[in-house]
Amino acid sequence: MSSHLKGRSFLAMFDFSSEEIAATLKTAREIKEKPGEFNTVLQGKTLAMIFQKPSLRTRVSFETGMTQLGGHAIYLSPTDISLGKRETTEDIAIVLSRYVDVIMARVFGHDIVVDLAKHATVPVINGLSDFEHPCQIMADFQTIIERKGRLDGLKCCYIGDGNNVAHSLMFGAARVGMNMTVITPKGYEPLEAVTKQASDVGSSTGSTITIANDLSAVEGADVLYTDVWASMGQEDEAAERKHVFAAYRIDAETMKRAKSDATILHCLPAHYGDEIDYDTSRLPNSAIFDQAENRLHAQKALLVHLAG
Ligand code: CP
Ligand code: NVA
């Protein structure tokens, strides 16, 4: 497949234009509908997967995705290459580029994926950094379209920590014309620079970006989204955050404030009883496992566009 995205990296939702997001989502839908038509697209190609943090979905969906596209994936665990300790990010990027066709990395500092992309001669995909989780949001958008038929004009409410997932949702929403309300406890809002940049883009696509501390902002939501209160790397803060975030959750009360057909999303892993309760996560409105499945299709689409 020859795409105008060929050779590009995908480090942040902000990196892709509205058209590029739409093109990726179109391919993701086609791949989901007719996977057999894509099973040789990446024949002979290899993906290197660098992980500084644990993963279920990202690792398995990327690795399975490469197999299904006719290619191969290599898992590099946190201790395999000790990124930045055993060897510099620059040297890793250069060496891997001599072997593989595409690199995916899950890292702590966002500067690491930026550095990898700077020195690699093959595309680099951000499989989650402390700043962004763009692959997740591609899958989320595919899921929202499946449930609601569109993205533009919807009201998506994210409840919880103003973290990497919130940042990517805000950037993505701004690009696709979706209204985004992020509700956090005071002091846990998304980075101001993200809010500003997303709002600026949103003003040209009809998307409003709202930051709130009061749960009444859930009113009229089409989509409700939450994520863990303490992200990977914040384990030391987990106990304090459990206290601070106690009211910032998706449960029966939150559901009453949203539209009756509001779609429930969670990127998983979930801490049931904290940011979402188990019963709410299993309602027919919940699409959390479709989201997880769509990681496979959306990332296959990305791989096809960037490395096909
Ligand atoms: N949602 C997500 O990225 O899951 P993993 O951490 O299991 O990869
Ligand atoms: N915000 C979470 C997302 C996990 C997929 C984290 O970074 O741990």
PDB file of C-alpha atoms and ligand atoms in Angstrom:
ATOM      1  CA  MET A   1       0.000   0.000   0.000  1.00  0.00           C
ATOM      2  CA  SER A   2       1.369   3.393  -0.936  1.00  0.00           C
ATOM      3  CA  SER A   3       0.223   6.025   1.525  1.00  0.00           C
ATOM      4  CA  HIS A   4       1.303   9.632   1.762  1.00  0.00           C
ATOM      5  CA  LEU A   5       1.989   8.815   5.428  1.00  0.00           C
ATOM      6  CA  LYS A   6       4.702   6.320   4.367  1.00  0.00           C
ATOM      7  CA  GLY A   7       7.911   6.899   6.327  1.00  0.00           C
ATOM      8  CA  ARG A   8       6.268   9.226   8.861  1.00  0.00           C
ATOM      9  CA  SER A   9       6.455   8.723  12.613  1.00  0.00           C
ATOM     10  CA  PHE A  10       3.440   8.817  14.928  1.00  0.00           C
ATOM     11  CA  LEU A  11       4.531  10.286  18.246  1.00  0.00           C
ATOM     12  CA  ALA A  12       1.493  12.341  19.159  1.00  0.00           C
ATOM     13  CA  MET A  13      -2.155  12.751  18.143  1.00  0.00           C
ATOM     14  CA  PHE A  14      -1.194  16.293  17.269  1.00  0.00           C
ATOM     15  CA  ASP A  15       1.224  15.000  14.565  1.00  0.00           C
ATOM     16  CA  PHE A  16      -1.639  13.875  12.333  1.00  0.00           C
ATOM     17  CA  SER A  17      -3.992  16.257  10.539  1.00  0.00           C
ATOM     18  CA  SER A  18      -7.772  15.679  10.524  1.00  0.00           C
ATOM     19  CA  GLU A  19      -7.421  14.105   7.059  1.00  0.00           C
ATOM     20  CA  GLU A  20      -4.617  11.792   8.204  1.00  0.00           C
ATOM     21  CA  ILE A  21      -6.634  10.665  11.218  1.00  0.00           C
ATOM     22  CA  ALA A  22      -9.640  10.036   8.956  1.00  0.00           C
ATOM     23  CA  ALA A  23      -7.521   8.070   6.443  1.00  0.00           C
ATOM     24  CA  THR A  24      -6.090   5.878   9.221  1.00  0.00           C
ATOM     25  CA  LEU A  25      -9.544   5.242  10.688  1.00  0.00           C
ATOM     26  CA  LYS A  26     -10.923   4.347   7.243  1.00  0.00           C
ATOM     27  CA  THR A  27      -8.161   1.762   6.789  1.00  0.00           C
ATOM     28  CA  ALA A  28      -8.764   0.484  10.337  1.00  0.00           C
ATOM     29  CA  ARG A  29     -12.413  -0.139   9.476  1.00  0.00           C
ATOM     30  CA  GLU A  30     -11.490  -1.923   6.235  1.00  0.00           C
ATOM     31  CA  ILE A  31      -8.943  -4.077   8.067  1.00  0.00           C
ATOM     32  CA  LYS A  32     -11.512  -5.006  10.713  1.00  0.00           C
ATOM     33  CA  GLU A  33     -14.080  -5.900   8.032  1.00  0.00           C
ATOM     34  CA  LYS A  34     -11.752  -7.772   5.672  1.00  0.00           C
ATOM     35  CA  PRO A  35      -8.525  -8.713   7.471  1.00  0.00           C
ATOM     36  CA  GLY A  36      -7.668 -11.309   4.816  1.00  0.00           C
ATOM     37  CA  GLU A  37      -7.151  -8.590   2.209  1.00  0.00           C
ATOM     38  CA  PHE A  38      -4.228  -7.201   4.210  1.00  0.00           C
ATOM     39  CA  ASN A  39      -2.426 -10.393   5.219  1.00  0.00           C
ATOM     40  CA  THR A  40       0.624  -9.909   3.012  1.00  0.00           C
ATOM     41  CA  VAL A  41       0.924  -6.106   3.152  1.00  0.00           C
ATOM     42  CA  LEU A  42       3.938  -6.189   5.496  1.00  0.00           C
ATOM     43  CA  GLN A  43       5.437  -9.470   4.276  1.00  0.00           C
ATOM     44  CA  GLY A  44       9.115  -9.664   5.190  1.00  0.00           C
ATOM     45  CA  LYS A  45       8.925  -6.560   7.387  1.00  0.00           C
ATOM     46  CA  THR A  46       9.883  -6.383  11.049  1.00  0.00           C
ATOM     47  CA  LEU A  47       8.703  -4.223  13.930  1.00  0.00           C
ATOM     48  CA  ALA A  48      10.953  -3.662  16.969  1.00  0.00           C
ATOM     49  CA  MET A  49       8.947  -3.058  20.139  1.00  0.00           C
ATOM     50  CA  ILE A  50      10.799  -1.289  22.955  1.00  0.00           C
ATOM     51  CA  PHE A  51       9.146  -1.378  26.381  1.00  0.00           C
ATOM     52  CA  GLN A  52      10.255   0.590  29.458  1.00  0.00           C
ATOM     53  CA  LYS A  53       6.894  -0.124  31.137  1.00  0.00           C
ATOM     54  CA  PRO A  54       4.529  -3.134  31.383  1.00  0.00           C
ATOM     55  CA  SER A  55       1.781  -3.796  28.842  1.00  0.00           C
ATOM     56  CA  LEU A  56      -0.918  -6.278  27.868  1.00  0.00           C
ATOM     57  CA  ARG A  57      -2.842  -4.611  25.055  1.00  0.00           C
ATOM     58  CA  THR A  58      -0.073  -2.648  23.367  1.00  0.00           C
ATOM     59  CA  ARG A  59       2.359  -5.527  23.225  1.00  0.00           C
ATOM     60  CA  VAL A  60      -0.091  -8.211  22.158  1.00  0.00           C
ATOM     61  CA  SER A  61      -2.013  -6.076  19.649  1.00  0.00           C
ATOM     62  CA  PHE A  62       1.148  -4.817  17.916  1.00  0.00           C
ATOM     63  CA  GLU A  63       2.752  -8.254  17.828  1.00  0.00           C
ATOM     64  CA  THR A  64      -0.424  -9.972  16.621  1.00  0.00           C
ATOM     65  CA  GLY A  65      -1.019  -7.138  14.152  1.00  0.00           C
ATOM     66  CA  MET A  66       2.387  -7.667  12.540  1.00  0.00           C
ATOM     67  CA  THR A  67       1.762 -11.417  12.259  1.00  0.00           C
ATOM     68  CA  GLN A  68      -1.630 -10.818  10.647  1.00  0.00           C
ATOM     69  CA  LEU A  69      -0.074  -8.380   8.134  1.00  0.00           C
ATOM     70  CA  GLY A  70       2.509 -10.977   7.102  1.00  0.00           C
ATOM     71  CA  GLY A  71       5.374  -9.429   9.082  1.00  0.00           C
ATOM     72  CA  HIS A  72       7.157 -10.105  12.332  1.00  0.00           C
ATOM     73  CA  ALA A  73       7.582  -8.289  15.666  1.00  0.00           C
ATOM     74  CA  ILE A  74      10.418  -8.440  18.193  1.00  0.00           C
ATOM     75  CA  TYR A  75       9.694  -7.671  21.853  1.00  0.00           C
ATOM     76  CA  LEU A  76      12.481  -5.837  23.675  1.00  0.00           C
ATOM     77  CA  SER A  77      11.721  -5.870  27.396  1.00  0.00           C
ATOM     78  CA  PRO A  78      12.789  -3.136  29.824  1.00  0.00           C
ATOM     79  CA  THR A  79      15.844  -5.196  30.806  1.00  0.00           C
ATOM     80  CA  ASP A  80      16.781  -6.347  27.277  1.00  0.00           C
ATOM     81  CA  ILE A  81      18.273  -3.091  26.057  1.00  0.00           C
ATOM     82  CA  SER A  82      18.104  -0.847  29.159  1.00  0.00           C
ATOM     83  CA  LEU A  83      17.383   2.197  27.041  1.00  0.00           C
ATOM     84  CA  GLY A  84      19.550   5.124  28.081  1.00  0.00           C
ATOM     85  CA  LYS A  85      21.559   3.024  30.547  1.00  0.00           C
ATOM     86  CA  ARG A  86      23.273   0.264  28.597  1.00  0.00           C
ATOM     87  CA  GLU A  87      23.193   2.290  25.397  1.00  0.00           C
ATOM     88  CA  THR A  88      22.120   5.734  24.230  1.00  0.00           C
ATOM     89  CA  THR A  89      18.746   6.305  22.607  1.00  0.00           C
ATOM     90  CA  GLU A  90      20.590   7.661  19.565  1.00  0.00           C
ATOM     91  CA  ASP A  91      22.648   4.490  19.066  1.00  0.00           C
ATOM     92  CA  ILE A  92      19.618   2.259  19.611  1.00  0.00           C
ATOM     93  CA  ALA A  93      17.691   4.200  16.957  1.00  0.00           C
ATOM     94  CA  ILE A  94      20.544   3.979  14.454  1.00  0.00           C
ATOM     95  CA  VAL A  95      21.213   0.284  15.026  1.00  0.00           C
ATOM     96  CA  LEU A  96      17.556  -0.750  14.961  1.00  0.00           C
ATOM     97  CA  SER A  97      17.084   1.195  11.715  1.00  0.00           C
ATOM     98  CA  ARG A  98      19.718  -1.076  10.099  1.00  0.00           C
ATOM     99  CA  TYR A  99      17.621  -4.152  10.968  1.00  0.00           C
ATOM    100  CA  VAL A 100      13.934  -3.323  11.143  1.00  0.00           C
ATOM    101  CA  ASP A 101      11.315  -1.420   9.144  1.00  0.00           C
ATOM    102  CA  VAL A 102       9.433   0.268  11.989  1.00  0.00           C
ATOM    103  CA  ILE A 103       9.942   0.873  15.717  1.00  0.00           C
ATOM    104  CA  MET A 104       7.316   1.120  18.445  1.00  0.00           C
ATOM    105  CA  ALA A 105       8.342   2.350  21.904  1.00  0.00           C
ATOM    106  CA  ARG A 106       6.596   2.603  25.268  1.00  0.00           C
ATOM    107  CA  VAL A 107       8.612   4.963  27.433  1.00  0.00           C
ATOM    108  CA  PHE A 108       8.623   7.237  30.440  1.00  0.00           C
ATOM    109  CA  GLY A 109       9.803  10.612  29.109  1.00  0.00           C
ATOM    110  CA  HIS A 110       8.216  11.759  25.841  1.00  0.00           C
ATOM    111  CA  ASP A 111      11.636  13.123  24.850  1.00  0.00           C
ATOM    112  CA  ILE A 112      12.751   9.497  24.396  1.00  0.00           C
ATOM    113  CA  VAL A 113      10.332   8.793  21.517  1.00  0.00           C
ATOM    114  CA  VAL A 114      11.187  12.183  20.031  1.00  0.00           C
ATOM    115  CA  ASP A 115      14.884  11.295  20.257  1.00  0.00           C
ATOM    116  CA  LEU A 116      14.297   7.847  18.747  1.00  0.00           C
ATOM    117  CA  ALA A 117      12.444   9.410  15.811  1.00  0.00           C
ATOM    118  CA  LYS A 118      15.172  12.026  15.354  1.00  0.00           C
ATOM    119  CA  HIS A 119      17.882   9.405  14.936  1.00  0.00           C
ATOM    120  CA  ALA A 120      15.942   6.536  13.332  1.00  0.00           C
ATOM    121  CA  THR A 121      15.645   6.273   9.565  1.00  0.00           C
ATOM    122  CA  VAL A 122      12.460   4.210   9.916  1.00  0.00           C
ATOM    123  CA  PRO A 123       9.092   5.334  11.353  1.00  0.00           C
ATOM    124  CA  VAL A 124       8.732   5.465  15.137  1.00  0.00           C
ATOM    125  CA  ILE A 125       5.358   4.915  16.840  1.00  0.00           C
ATOM    126  CA  ASN A 126       4.664   6.116  20.380  1.00  0.00           C
ATOM    127  CA  GLY A 127       3.181   3.147  22.270  1.00  0.00           C
ATOM    128  CA  LEU A 128       2.650   5.437  25.317  1.00  0.00           C
ATOM    129  CA  SER A 129       4.819   8.069  26.935  1.00  0.00           C
ATOM    130  CA  ASP A 130       4.179  10.079  30.082  1.00  0.00           C
ATOM    131  CA  PHE A 131       2.844  12.836  27.797  1.00  0.00           C
ATOM    132  CA  GLU A 132       0.732  11.048  25.149  1.00  0.00           C
ATOM    133  CA  HIS A 133      -0.893   7.722  24.229  1.00  0.00           C
ATOM    134  CA  PRO A 134      -1.878   8.329  20.609  1.00  0.00           C
ATOM    135  CA  CYS A 135      -2.394   4.680  19.513  1.00  0.00           C
ATOM    136  CA  GLN A 136      -5.018   4.376  22.220  1.00  0.00           C
ATOM    137  CA  ILE A 137      -6.929   7.357  20.903  1.00  0.00           C
ATOM    138  CA  MET A 138      -6.968   6.008  17.311  1.00  0.00           C
ATOM    139  CA  ALA A 139      -8.643   2.863  18.678  1.00  0.00           C
ATOM    140  CA  ASP A 140     -10.980   4.956  20.830  1.00  0.00           C
ATOM    141  CA  PHE A 141     -12.059   7.016  17.833  1.00  0.00           C
ATOM    142  CA  GLN A 142     -12.726   3.842  15.842  1.00  0.00           C
ATOM    143  CA  THR A 143     -14.864   2.623  18.766  1.00  0.00           C
ATOM    144  CA  ILE A 144     -16.802   5.886  19.114  1.00  0.00           C
ATOM    145  CA  ILE A 145     -17.566   5.890  15.374  1.00  0.00           C
ATOM    146  CA  GLU A 146     -18.844   2.291  15.663  1.00  0.00           C
ATOM    147  CA  ARG A 147     -21.183   3.305  18.494  1.00  0.00           C
ATOM    148  CA  LYS A 148     -22.182   6.829  17.472  1.00  0.00           C
ATOM    149  CA  GLY A 149     -21.569   6.946  13.719  1.00  0.00           C
ATOM    150  CA  ARG A 150     -19.394  10.070  13.966  1.00  0.00           C
ATOM    151  CA  LEU A 151     -16.944  12.033  16.073  1.00  0.00           C
ATOM    152  CA  ASP A 152     -17.636  15.650  15.201  1.00  0.00           C
ATOM    153  CA  GLY A 153     -20.127  17.486  17.367  1.00  0.00           C
ATOM    154  CA  LEU A 154     -20.180  14.837  20.100  1.00  0.00           C
ATOM    155  CA  LYS A 155     -19.515  15.731  23.739  1.00  0.00           C
ATOM    156  CA  CYS A 156     -16.814  13.502  25.221  1.00  0.00           C
ATOM    157  CA  CYS A 157     -16.217  13.799  28.978  1.00  0.00           C
ATOM    158  CA  TYR A 158     -13.007  12.476  30.435  1.00  0.00           C
ATOM    159  CA  ILE A 159     -13.147  12.067  34.211  1.00  0.00           C
ATOM    160  CA  GLY A 160     -10.006  11.566  36.291  1.00  0.00           C
ATOM    161  CA  ASP A 161      -6.356  12.485  35.963  1.00  0.00           C
ATOM    162  CA  GLY A 162      -5.177  15.021  33.367  1.00  0.00           C
ATOM    163  CA  ASN A 163      -2.651  12.475  32.090  1.00  0.00           C
ATOM    164  CA  ASN A 164      -1.198  11.099  28.842  1.00  0.00           C
ATOM    165  CA  VAL A 165      -4.556   9.649  27.732  1.00  0.00           C
ATOM    166  CA  ALA A 166      -6.323  12.945  28.480  1.00  0.00           C
ATOM    167  CA  HIS A 167      -3.712  14.863  26.477  1.00  0.00           C
ATOM    168  CA  SER A 168      -4.066  12.613  23.425  1.00  0.00           C
ATOM    169  CA  LEU A 169      -7.860  12.749  23.629  1.00  0.00           C
ATOM    170  CA  MET A 170      -7.750  16.551  23.740  1.00  0.00           C
ATOM    171  CA  PHE A 171      -5.422  16.813  20.746  1.00  0.00           C
ATOM    172  CA  GLY A 172      -7.411  14.219  18.818  1.00  0.00           C
ATOM    173  CA  ALA A 173     -10.777  15.776  19.665  1.00  0.00           C
ATOM    174  CA  ALA A 174      -9.527  19.168  18.524  1.00  0.00           C
ATOM    175  CA  ARG A 175      -8.478  17.695  15.175  1.00  0.00           C
ATOM    176  CA  VAL A 176     -11.765  15.849  14.517  1.00  0.00           C
ATOM    177  CA  GLY A 177     -14.208  18.488  15.764  1.00  0.00           C
ATOM    178  CA  MET A 178     -15.311  16.624  18.903  1.00  0.00           C
ATOM    179  CA  ASN A 179     -16.090  18.633  22.038  1.00  0.00           C
ATOM    180  CA  MET A 180     -13.901  17.582  24.918  1.00  0.00           C
ATOM    181  CA  THR A 181     -14.568  18.203  28.603  1.00  0.00           C
ATOM    182  CA  VAL A 182     -11.851  17.092  31.000  1.00  0.00           C
ATOM    183  CA  ILE A 183     -12.968  16.895  34.646  1.00  0.00           C
ATOM    184  CA  THR A 184     -10.211  16.523  37.235  1.00  0.00           C
ATOM    185  CA  PRO A 185      -9.599  17.357  40.890  1.00  0.00           C
ATOM    186  CA  LYS A 186      -7.902  20.738  41.378  1.00  0.00           C
ATOM    187  CA  GLY A 187      -4.186  20.461  40.703  1.00  0.00           C
ATOM    188  CA  TYR A 188      -4.518  17.431  38.390  1.00  0.00           C
ATOM    189  CA  GLU A 189      -5.628  19.244  35.246  1.00  0.00           C
ATOM    190  CA  PRO A 190      -3.985  18.519  31.869  1.00  0.00           C
ATOM    191  CA  LEU A 191      -0.902  20.610  31.047  1.00  0.00           C
ATOM    192  CA  GLU A 192      -1.896  24.179  30.218  1.00  0.00           C
ATOM    193  CA  ALA A 193       0.130  24.081  26.999  1.00  0.00           C
ATOM    194  CA  VAL A 194      -1.948  21.116  25.803  1.00  0.00           C
ATOM    195  CA  THR A 195      -5.204  22.874  26.640  1.00  0.00           C
ATOM    196  CA  LYS A 196      -4.072  25.976  24.788  1.00  0.00           C
ATOM    197  CA  GLN A 197      -2.788  24.132  21.716  1.00  0.00           C
ATOM    198  CA  ALA A 198      -5.889  21.920  21.522  1.00  0.00           C
ATOM    199  CA  SER A 199      -8.188  24.933  21.969  1.00  0.00           C
ATOM    200  CA  ASP A 200      -6.370  26.818  19.208  1.00  0.00           C
ATOM    201  CA  VAL A 201      -6.787  23.918  16.773  1.00  0.00           C
ATOM    202  CA  GLY A 202     -10.351  23.357  17.972  1.00  0.00           C
ATOM    203  CA  SER A 203     -11.359  26.893  17.093  1.00  0.00           C
ATOM    204  CA  SER A 204     -10.862  25.996  13.415  1.00  0.00           C
ATOM    205  CA  THR A 205     -12.601  22.593  13.549  1.00  0.00           C
ATOM    206  CA  GLY A 206     -15.567  23.562  15.753  1.00  0.00           C
ATOM    207  CA  SER A 207     -14.269  21.655  18.771  1.00  0.00           C
ATOM    208  CA  THR A 208     -14.428  23.183  22.236  1.00  0.00           C
ATOM    209  CA  ILE A 209     -11.955  22.094  24.918  1.00  0.00           C
ATOM    210  CA  THR A 210     -13.249  22.597  28.457  1.00  0.00           C
ATOM    211  CA  ILE A 211     -11.413  21.946  31.716  1.00  0.00           C
ATOM    212  CA  ALA A 212     -13.574  21.574  34.833  1.00  0.00           C
ATOM    213  CA  ASN A 213     -13.253  20.473  38.456  1.00  0.00           C
ATOM    214  CA  ASP A 214     -16.969  19.962  39.056  1.00  0.00           C
ATOM    215  CA  LEU A 215     -18.687  16.749  37.998  1.00  0.00           C
ATOM    216  CA  SER A 216     -21.772  18.676  36.904  1.00  0.00           C
ATOM    217  CA  ALA A 217     -19.811  19.267  33.669  1.00  0.00           C
ATOM    218  CA  VAL A 218     -20.750  15.676  32.710  1.00  0.00           C
ATOM    219  CA  GLU A 219     -24.244  16.966  31.816  1.00  0.00           C
ATOM    220  CA  GLY A 220     -25.288  15.845  28.307  1.00  0.00           C
ATOM    221  CA  ALA A 221     -22.179  13.758  27.576  1.00  0.00           C
ATOM    222  CA  ASP A 222     -22.316  11.375  24.583  1.00  0.00           C
ATOM    223  CA  VAL A 223     -19.141   9.615  25.661  1.00  0.00           C
ATOM    224  CA  LEU A 224     -17.757   9.064  29.172  1.00  0.00           C
ATOM    225  CA  TYR A 225     -14.104   8.142  29.481  1.00  0.00           C
ATOM    226  CA  THR A 226     -11.904   7.370  32.448  1.00  0.00           C
ATOM    227  CA  ASP A 227      -8.432   6.011  33.164  1.00  0.00           C
ATOM    228  CA  VAL A 228      -6.456   4.953  36.229  1.00  0.00           C
ATOM    229  CA  TRP A 229      -5.865   7.624  38.881  1.00  0.00           C
ATOM    230  CA  ALA A 230      -2.165   6.771  39.153  1.00  0.00           C
ATOM    231  CA  SER A 231      -0.350   6.038  35.903  1.00  0.00           C
ATOM    232  CA  MET A 232       2.671   3.824  35.419  1.00  0.00           C
ATOM    233  CA  GLY A 233       5.549   5.574  37.166  1.00  0.00           C
ATOM    234  CA  GLN A 234       3.249   7.207  39.755  1.00  0.00           C
ATOM    235  CA  GLU A 235       2.915   4.146  42.003  1.00  0.00           C
ATOM    236  CA  ASP A 236       4.302   6.105  44.986  1.00  0.00           C
ATOM    237  CA  GLU A 237       1.390   8.553  44.724  1.00  0.00           C
ATOM    238  CA  ALA A 238      -1.313   5.883  44.429  1.00  0.00           C
ATOM    239  CA  ALA A 239      -2.516   6.041  48.065  1.00  0.00           C
ATOM    240  CA  GLU A 240      -2.753   9.834  48.108  1.00  0.00           C
ATOM    241  CA  ARG A 241      -4.450   9.892  44.717  1.00  0.00           C
ATOM    242  CA  LYS A 242      -7.055   7.333  45.867  1.00  0.00           C
ATOM    243  CA  HIS A 243      -8.141   9.929  48.402  1.00  0.00           C
ATOM    244  CA  VAL A 244      -7.971  13.002  46.119  1.00  0.00           C
ATOM    245  CA  PHE A 245      -9.761  11.337  43.185  1.00  0.00           C
ATOM    246  CA  ALA A 246     -12.481   9.512  45.175  1.00  0.00           C
ATOM    247  CA  ALA A 247     -15.357  11.458  43.567  1.00  0.00           C
ATOM    248  CA  TYR A 248     -13.896  11.423  40.036  1.00  0.00           C
ATOM    249  CA  ARG A 249     -15.261   8.146  38.781  1.00  0.00           C
ATOM    250  CA  ILE A 250     -17.750   6.614  36.391  1.00  0.00           C
ATOM    251  CA  ASP A 251     -20.595   4.997  38.322  1.00  0.00           C
ATOM    252  CA  ALA A 252     -24.394   4.963  38.374  1.00  0.00           C
ATOM    253  CA  GLU A 253     -24.494   8.593  39.577  1.00  0.00           C
ATOM    254  CA  THR A 254     -22.246   9.791  36.751  1.00  0.00           C
ATOM    255  CA  MET A 255     -24.352   7.855  34.243  1.00  0.00           C
ATOM    256  CA  LYS A 256     -27.504   9.711  35.403  1.00  0.00           C
ATOM    257  CA  ARG A 257     -25.909  13.035  34.464  1.00  0.00           C
ATOM    258  CA  ALA A 258     -24.793  11.937  30.990  1.00  0.00           C
ATOM    259  CA  LYS A 259     -27.104  11.160  28.061  1.00  0.00           C
ATOM    260  CA  SER A 260     -28.958   7.873  28.597  1.00  0.00           C
ATOM    261  CA  ASP A 261     -27.156   6.316  25.623  1.00  0.00           C
ATOM    262  CA  ALA A 262     -23.709   7.612  26.584  1.00  0.00           C
ATOM    263  CA  THR A 263     -20.896   5.275  25.565  1.00  0.00           C
ATOM    264  CA  ILE A 264     -18.538   4.267  28.387  1.00  0.00           C
ATOM    265  CA  LEU A 265     -14.844   4.047  27.578  1.00  0.00           C
ATOM    266  CA  HIS A 266     -11.769   3.038  29.584  1.00  0.00           C
ATOM    267  CA  CYS A 267      -8.384   2.379  28.003  1.00  0.00           C
ATOM    268  CA  LEU A 268      -7.685  -0.403  30.547  1.00  0.00           C
ATOM    269  CA  PRO A 269      -6.157  -1.704  32.747  1.00  0.00           C
ATOM    270  CA  ALA A 270      -9.018  -0.797  35.130  1.00  0.00           C
ATOM    271  CA  HIS A 271      -9.024  -0.540  38.891  1.00  0.00           C
ATOM    272  CA  TYR A 272     -12.611  -1.552  39.595  1.00  0.00           C
ATOM    273  CA  GLY A 273     -14.100   0.310  42.522  1.00  0.00           C
ATOM    274  CA  ASP A 274     -11.800   3.286  41.920  1.00  0.00           C
ATOM    275  CA  GLU A 275     -12.201   5.180  38.622  1.00  0.00           C
ATOM    276  CA  ILE A 276     -15.041   2.896  37.460  1.00  0.00           C
ATOM    277  CA  ASP A 277     -17.137   0.302  39.209  1.00  0.00           C
ATOM    278  CA  TYR A 278     -17.414  -3.202  37.850  1.00  0.00           C
ATOM    279  CA  ASP A 279     -21.192  -3.130  37.221  1.00  0.00           C
ATOM    280  CA  THR A 280     -20.985   0.104  35.225  1.00  0.00           C
ATOM    281  CA  SER A 281     -18.116  -1.290  33.163  1.00  0.00           C
ATOM    282  CA  ARG A 282     -20.359  -4.219  32.123  1.00  0.00           C
ATOM    283  CA  LEU A 283     -23.407  -2.170  31.047  1.00  0.00           C
ATOM    284  CA  PRO A 284     -24.501  -2.493  27.395  1.00  0.00           C
ATOM    285  CA  ASN A 285     -23.324   1.133  26.984  1.00  0.00           C
ATOM    286  CA  SER A 286     -19.795   0.066  27.817  1.00  0.00           C
ATOM    287  CA  ALA A 287     -17.425  -0.357  24.873  1.00  0.00           C
ATOM    288  CA  ILE A 288     -14.262  -1.007  26.876  1.00  0.00           C
ATOM    289  CA  PHE A 289     -13.516  -4.372  25.278  1.00  0.00           C
ATOM    290  CA  ASP A 290     -14.314  -3.085  21.766  1.00  0.00           C
ATOM    291  CA  GLN A 291     -11.749  -0.390  22.510  1.00  0.00           C
ATOM    292  CA  ALA A 292      -9.206  -3.024  23.462  1.00  0.00           C
ATOM    293  CA  GLU A 293      -9.980  -5.018  20.299  1.00  0.00           C
ATOM    294  CA  ASN A 294      -9.742  -1.926  18.133  1.00  0.00           C
ATOM    295  CA  ARG A 295      -6.155  -1.377  19.279  1.00  0.00           C
ATOM    296  CA  LEU A 296      -5.390  -4.283  16.940  1.00  0.00           C
ATOM    297  CA  HIS A 297      -7.222  -2.892  13.907  1.00  0.00           C
ATOM    298  CA  ALA A 298      -6.212   0.764  14.382  1.00  0.00           C
ATOM    299  CA  GLN A 299      -2.540  -0.111  14.881  1.00  0.00           C
ATOM    300  CA  LYS A 300      -2.549  -2.436  11.877  1.00  0.00           C
ATOM    301  CA  ALA A 301      -3.854   0.524   9.898  1.00  0.00           C
ATOM    302  CA  LEU A 302      -1.061   2.721  11.261  1.00  0.00           C
ATOM    303  CA  LEU A 303       1.566   0.111  10.398  1.00  0.00           C
ATOM    304  CA  VAL A 304       0.156  -0.246   6.886  1.00  0.00           C
ATOM    305  CA  HIS A 305       0.215   3.528   6.312  1.00  0.00           C
ATOM    306  CA  LEU A 306       3.613   4.232   7.877  1.00  0.00           C
ATOM    307  CA  ALA A 307       5.540   1.126   6.859  1.00  0.00           C
ATOM    308  CA  GLY A 308       3.523  -0.506   4.052  1.00  0.00           C
TER     309      GLY A 308
HETATM  310  N1   CP B   1      -4.411   0.565  27.163  1.00  0.00           N
HETATM  311  C1   CP B   1      -3.147   0.097  27.135  1.00  0.00           C
HETATM  312  O1   CP B   1      -2.241   0.727  26.559  1.00  0.00           O
HETATM  313  O2   CP B   1      -2.972  -1.106  27.716  1.00  0.00           O
HETATM  314  P1   CP B   1      -1.571  -1.786  28.067  1.00  0.00           P
HETATM  315  O3   CP B   1      -0.908  -0.908  29.093  1.00  0.00           O
HETATM  316  O4   CP B   1      -1.916  -3.140  28.591  1.00  0.00           O
HETATM  317  O5   CP B   1      -0.746  -1.856  26.820  1.00  0.00           O
HETATM  318  N1  NVA B   2      -2.468   6.592  32.004  1.00  0.00           N
HETATM  319  C1  NVA B   2      -2.137   5.191  32.040  1.00  0.00           C
HETATM  320  C2  NVA B   2      -2.543   4.531  30.761  1.00  0.00           C
HETATM  321  C3  NVA B   2      -2.307   3.053  30.714  1.00  0.00           C
HETATM  322  C4  NVA B   2      -2.664   2.443  29.395  1.00  0.00           C
HETATM  323  C5  NVA B   2      -0.655   5.020  32.294  1.00  0.00           C
HETATM  324  O1  NVA B   2       0.138   5.762  31.714  1.00  0.00           O
HETATM  325  O2  NVA B   2      -0.291   4.140  33.075  1.00  0.00           O
END
